[in-house]
């Protein structure tokens, strides 16, 4: 069976104020063309279909168009909700849509109930594990201490239990939306840390033939059978080194697996340039970036006059301008934002305690801070979904 694995469409999302809806529509067309030209048997979409719980109307219309075009091909599609989606909204009408071969899996309680497709070699069971927010699903899975690993492990126990009841030789595919250990993150994914931990081990997916992952925006291979497709379009300059693609996966009769990357069309290349303004304007080696979307970091000791206007004369698609004067880390002129770069909320809070009190928090106090951040993040998730 030939699968096309994609995820993280983020329909409705912009890129530094650039409307990406046209590029997203072009990707949908490319997806449909790939399915047809490569004789794909099933499409899997591993979450974050939308960029937010209440997407704009134009994004909903594009999603509706995608569903119709996939259904018209007669190729089954299995799709789960991600941490950016409202599972309840995405799942509206799932029972009816199911009849058209579009299988939406947004309910945690249905983790152990697969979509079963068949080829000439027998059945392939597709298990959809939507994003599992630990605080919201702990009762469903009966876990005492909610965390990403515990709830995902409990969901996979249901998958393996169902698979054990099926005919010998039944192959299996799991769709999941999670941060798996070994994956490389970018700046555009929403933090899902719980209890100080965001990642789960790849071993949690043991026992299935293929784990089609979503959440991280870079296409990557965790193990031969555990892969991220990544987002089809860039959503932050941290993705400037990404090759945007989908996985074309062939699942053999005996569970053997081969995978090939299918490139996605992107509207422009991304470029990050750094240095004093005059050097950026004069360096002939930067000519290759003149048609790219550019993030420019200026290292001049004093902020130059009209930097954006001057940059856009050479790089007309400059979208982001950052000032980072080259100074020693302890220089009082170093900005507050620079000092906090790459530090988590937990670390910033602990630094504040140390600054005010003269000593950092002890282990008990760290747990209190961590629990407080978890409660706030879970509450924000509930509020967004309830809107």
mmCIF file with all atom_site columns, C-alpha atoms in Angstrom, residues 53-129:
data_model
loop_
_atom_site.group_PDB
_atom_site.id
_atom_site.type_symbol
_atom_site.label_atom_id
_atom_site.label_alt_id
_atom_site.label_comp_id
_atom_site.label_asym_id
_atom_site.label_entity_id
_atom_site.label_seq_id
_atom_site.pdbx_PDB_ins_code
_atom_site.Cartn_x
_atom_site.Cartn_y
_atom_site.Cartn_z
_atom_site.occupancy
_atom_site.B_iso_or_equiv
_atom_site.pdbx_formal_charge
_atom_site.auth_seq_id
_atom_site.auth_comp_id
_atom_site.auth_asym_id
_atom_site.auth_atom_id
_atom_site.pdbx_PDB_model_num
ATOM 1  C CA . UNK A 1 53  ? -9.104  26.842 16.940 1.00 0.00 ? 53  UNK A CA 1
ATOM 2  C CA . UNK A 1 54  ? -11.399 29.367 15.215 1.00 0.00 ? 54  UNK A CA 1
ATOM 3  C CA . UNK A 1 55  ? -9.932  29.680 11.713 1.00 0.00 ? 55  UNK A CA 1
ATOM 4  C CA . UNK A 1 56  ? -10.821 32.491 9.286  1.00 0.00 ? 56  UNK A CA 1
ATOM 5  C CA . UNK A 1 57  ? -13.542 31.770 6.740  1.00 0.00 ? 57  UNK A CA 1
ATOM 6  C CA . UNK A 1 58  ? -11.087 31.712 3.829  1.00 0.00 ? 58  UNK A CA 1
ATOM 7  C CA . UNK A 1 59  ? -9.125  28.922 5.545  1.00 0.00 ? 59  UNK A CA 1
ATOM 8  C CA . UNK A 1 60  ? -12.319 26.911 6.137  1.00 0.00 ? 60  UNK A CA 1
ATOM 9  C CA . UNK A 1 61  ? -13.248 27.309 2.469  1.00 0.00 ? 61  UNK A CA 1
ATOM 10 C CA . UNK A 1 62  ? -9.807  26.078 1.393  1.00 0.00 ? 62  UNK A CA 1
ATOM 11 C CA . UNK A 1 63  ? -10.120 23.057 3.683  1.00 0.00 ? 63  UNK A CA 1
ATOM 12 C CA . UNK A 1 64  ? -13.562 22.334 2.244  1.00 0.00 ? 64  UNK A CA 1
ATOM 13 C CA . UNK A 1 65  ? -12.105 22.516 -1.268 1.00 0.00 ? 65  UNK A CA 1
ATOM 14 C CA . UNK A 1 66  ? -9.299  20.120 -0.264 1.00 0.00 ? 66  UNK A CA 1
ATOM 15 C CA . UNK A 1 67  ? -11.812 17.597 1.102  1.00 0.00 ? 67  UNK A CA 1
ATOM 16 C CA . UNK A 1 68  ? -13.892 17.705 -2.069 1.00 0.00 ? 68  UNK A CA 1
ATOM 17 C CA . UNK A 1 69  ? -10.871 17.279 -4.331 1.00 0.00 ? 69  UNK A CA 1
ATOM 18 C CA . UNK A 1 70  ? -9.514  14.354 -2.309 1.00 0.00 ? 70  UNK A CA 1
ATOM 19 C CA . UNK A 1 71  ? -12.947 12.705 -2.214 1.00 0.00 ? 71  UNK A CA 1
ATOM 20 C CA . UNK A 1 72  ? -13.298 13.132 -5.993 1.00 0.00 ? 72  UNK A CA 1
ATOM 21 C CA . UNK A 1 73  ? -10.072 11.157 -6.466 1.00 0.00 ? 73  UNK A CA 1
ATOM 22 C CA . UNK A 1 74  ? -11.608 8.201  -4.640 1.00 0.00 ? 74  UNK A CA 1
ATOM 23 C CA . UNK A 1 75  ? -8.462  7.858  -2.519 1.00 0.00 ? 75  UNK A CA 1
ATOM 24 C CA . UNK A 1 76  ? -9.138  7.421  1.231  1.00 0.00 ? 76  UNK A CA 1
ATOM 25 C CA . UNK A 1 77  ? -7.790  10.135 3.538  1.00 0.00 ? 77  UNK A CA 1
ATOM 26 C CA . UNK A 1 78  ? -7.187  9.710  7.279  1.00 0.00 ? 78  UNK A CA 1
ATOM 27 C CA . UNK A 1 79  ? -6.791  12.931 9.243  1.00 0.00 ? 79  UNK A CA 1
ATOM 28 C CA . UNK A 1 80  ? -6.302  13.832 12.924 1.00 0.00 ? 80  UNK A CA 1
ATOM 29 C CA . UNK A 1 81  ? -6.531  17.089 14.874 1.00 0.00 ? 81  UNK A CA 1
ATOM 30 C CA . UNK A 1 82  ? -3.390  18.776 16.196 1.00 0.00 ? 82  UNK A CA 1
ATOM 31 C CA . UNK A 1 83  ? -2.688  21.122 19.081 1.00 0.00 ? 83  UNK A CA 1
ATOM 32 C CA . UNK A 1 84  ? -3.604  24.164 16.941 1.00 0.00 ? 84  UNK A CA 1
ATOM 33 C CA . UNK A 1 85  ? -6.949  22.704 15.882 1.00 0.00 ? 85  UNK A CA 1
ATOM 34 C CA . UNK A 1 86  ? -10.214 22.641 17.757 1.00 0.00 ? 86  UNK A CA 1
ATOM 35 C CA . UNK A 1 87  ? -10.826 18.900 17.785 1.00 0.00 ? 87  UNK A CA 1
ATOM 36 C CA . UNK A 1 88  ? -14.588 19.360 18.216 1.00 0.00 ? 88  UNK A CA 1
ATOM 37 C CA . UNK A 1 89  ? -14.884 21.850 15.348 1.00 0.00 ? 89  UNK A CA 1
ATOM 38 C CA . UNK A 1 90  ? -12.684 19.840 12.986 1.00 0.00 ? 90  UNK A CA 1
ATOM 39 C CA . UNK A 1 91  ? -14.666 16.709 13.809 1.00 0.00 ? 91  UNK A CA 1
ATOM 40 C CA . UNK A 1 92  ? -18.103 18.185 13.044 1.00 0.00 ? 92  UNK A CA 1
ATOM 41 C CA . UNK A 1 93  ? -19.799 16.025 10.436 1.00 0.00 ? 93  UNK A CA 1
ATOM 42 C CA . UNK A 1 94  ? -17.118 13.337 10.655 1.00 0.00 ? 94  UNK A CA 1
ATOM 43 C CA . UNK A 1 95  ? -19.703 10.567 10.408 1.00 0.00 ? 95  UNK A CA 1
ATOM 44 C CA . UNK A 1 96  ? -21.109 11.918 7.145  1.00 0.00 ? 96  UNK A CA 1
ATOM 45 C CA . UNK A 1 97  ? -17.707 12.809 5.682  1.00 0.00 ? 97  UNK A CA 1
ATOM 46 C CA . UNK A 1 98  ? -16.563 9.275  6.488  1.00 0.00 ? 98  UNK A CA 1
ATOM 47 C CA . UNK A 1 99  ? -18.909 7.992  3.778  1.00 0.00 ? 99  UNK A CA 1
ATOM 48 C CA . UNK A 1 100 ? -16.936 9.983  1.198  1.00 0.00 ? 100 UNK A CA 1
ATOM 49 C CA . UNK A 1 101 ? -13.699 8.278  2.212  1.00 0.00 ? 101 UNK A CA 1
ATOM 50 C CA . UNK A 1 102 ? -12.445 11.184 4.366  1.00 0.00 ? 102 UNK A CA 1
ATOM 51 C CA . UNK A 1 103 ? -11.860 9.796  7.856  1.00 0.00 ? 103 UNK A CA 1
ATOM 52 C CA . UNK A 1 104 ? -11.531 12.494 10.550 1.00 0.00 ? 104 UNK A CA 1
ATOM 53 C CA . UNK A 1 105 ? -10.227 11.188 13.858 1.00 0.00 ? 105 UNK A CA 1
ATOM 54 C CA . UNK A 1 106 ? -10.504 13.851 16.565 1.00 0.00 ? 106 UNK A CA 1
ATOM 55 C CA . UNK A 1 107 ? -11.850 11.943 19.588 1.00 0.00 ? 107 UNK A CA 1
ATOM 56 C CA . UNK A 1 108 ? -9.276  10.547 22.059 1.00 0.00 ? 108 UNK A CA 1
ATOM 57 C CA . UNK A 1 109 ? -11.743 7.811  23.036 1.00 0.00 ? 109 UNK A CA 1
ATOM 58 C CA . UNK A 1 110 ? -11.535 6.385  19.501 1.00 0.00 ? 110 UNK A CA 1
ATOM 59 C CA . UNK A 1 111 ? -7.755  5.832  19.512 1.00 0.00 ? 111 UNK A CA 1
ATOM 60 C CA . UNK A 1 112 ? -8.184  2.070  19.461 1.00 0.00 ? 112 UNK A CA 1
ATOM 61 C CA . UNK A 1 113 ? -10.753 2.047  16.664 1.00 0.00 ? 113 UNK A CA 1
ATOM 62 C CA . UNK A 1 114 ? -8.957  2.037  13.301 1.00 0.00 ? 114 UNK A CA 1
ATOM 63 C CA . UNK A 1 115 ? -9.895  2.906  9.776  1.00 0.00 ? 115 UNK A CA 1
ATOM 64 C CA . UNK A 1 116 ? -9.318  -0.394 7.974  1.00 0.00 ? 116 UNK A CA 1
ATOM 65 C CA . UNK A 1 117 ? -8.273  -0.246 4.333  1.00 0.00 ? 117 UNK A CA 1
ATOM 66 C CA . UNK A 1 118 ? -7.313  -3.192 2.149  1.00 0.00 ? 118 UNK A CA 1
ATOM 67 C CA . UNK A 1 119 ? -5.003  -3.973 -0.731 1.00 0.00 ? 119 UNK A CA 1
ATOM 68 C CA . UNK A 1 120 ? -4.223  -7.217 -2.557 1.00 0.00 ? 120 UNK A CA 1
ATOM 69 C CA . UNK A 1 121 ? -2.143  -8.388 0.418  1.00 0.00 ? 121 UNK A CA 1
ATOM 70 C CA . UNK A 1 122 ? -4.773  -7.867 3.127  1.00 0.00 ? 122 UNK A CA 1
ATOM 71 C CA . UNK A 1 123 ? -5.799  -5.229 5.653  1.00 0.00 ? 123 UNK A CA 1
ATOM 72 C CA . UNK A 1 124 ? -3.994  -2.125 6.829  1.00 0.00 ? 124 UNK A CA 1
ATOM 73 C CA . UNK A 1 125 ? -5.338  -0.631 10.083 1.00 0.00 ? 125 UNK A CA 1
ATOM 74 C CA . UNK A 1 126 ? -4.937  3.153  10.435 1.00 0.00 ? 126 UNK A CA 1
ATOM 75 C CA . UNK A 1 127 ? -5.139  4.386  14.037 1.00 0.00 ? 127 UNK A CA 1
ATOM 76 C CA . UNK A 1 128 ? -5.705  8.119  14.507 1.00 0.00 ? 128 UNK A CA 1
ATOM 77 C CA . UNK A 1 129 ? -4.284  9.568  17.741 1.00 0.00 ? 129 UNK A CA 1
#
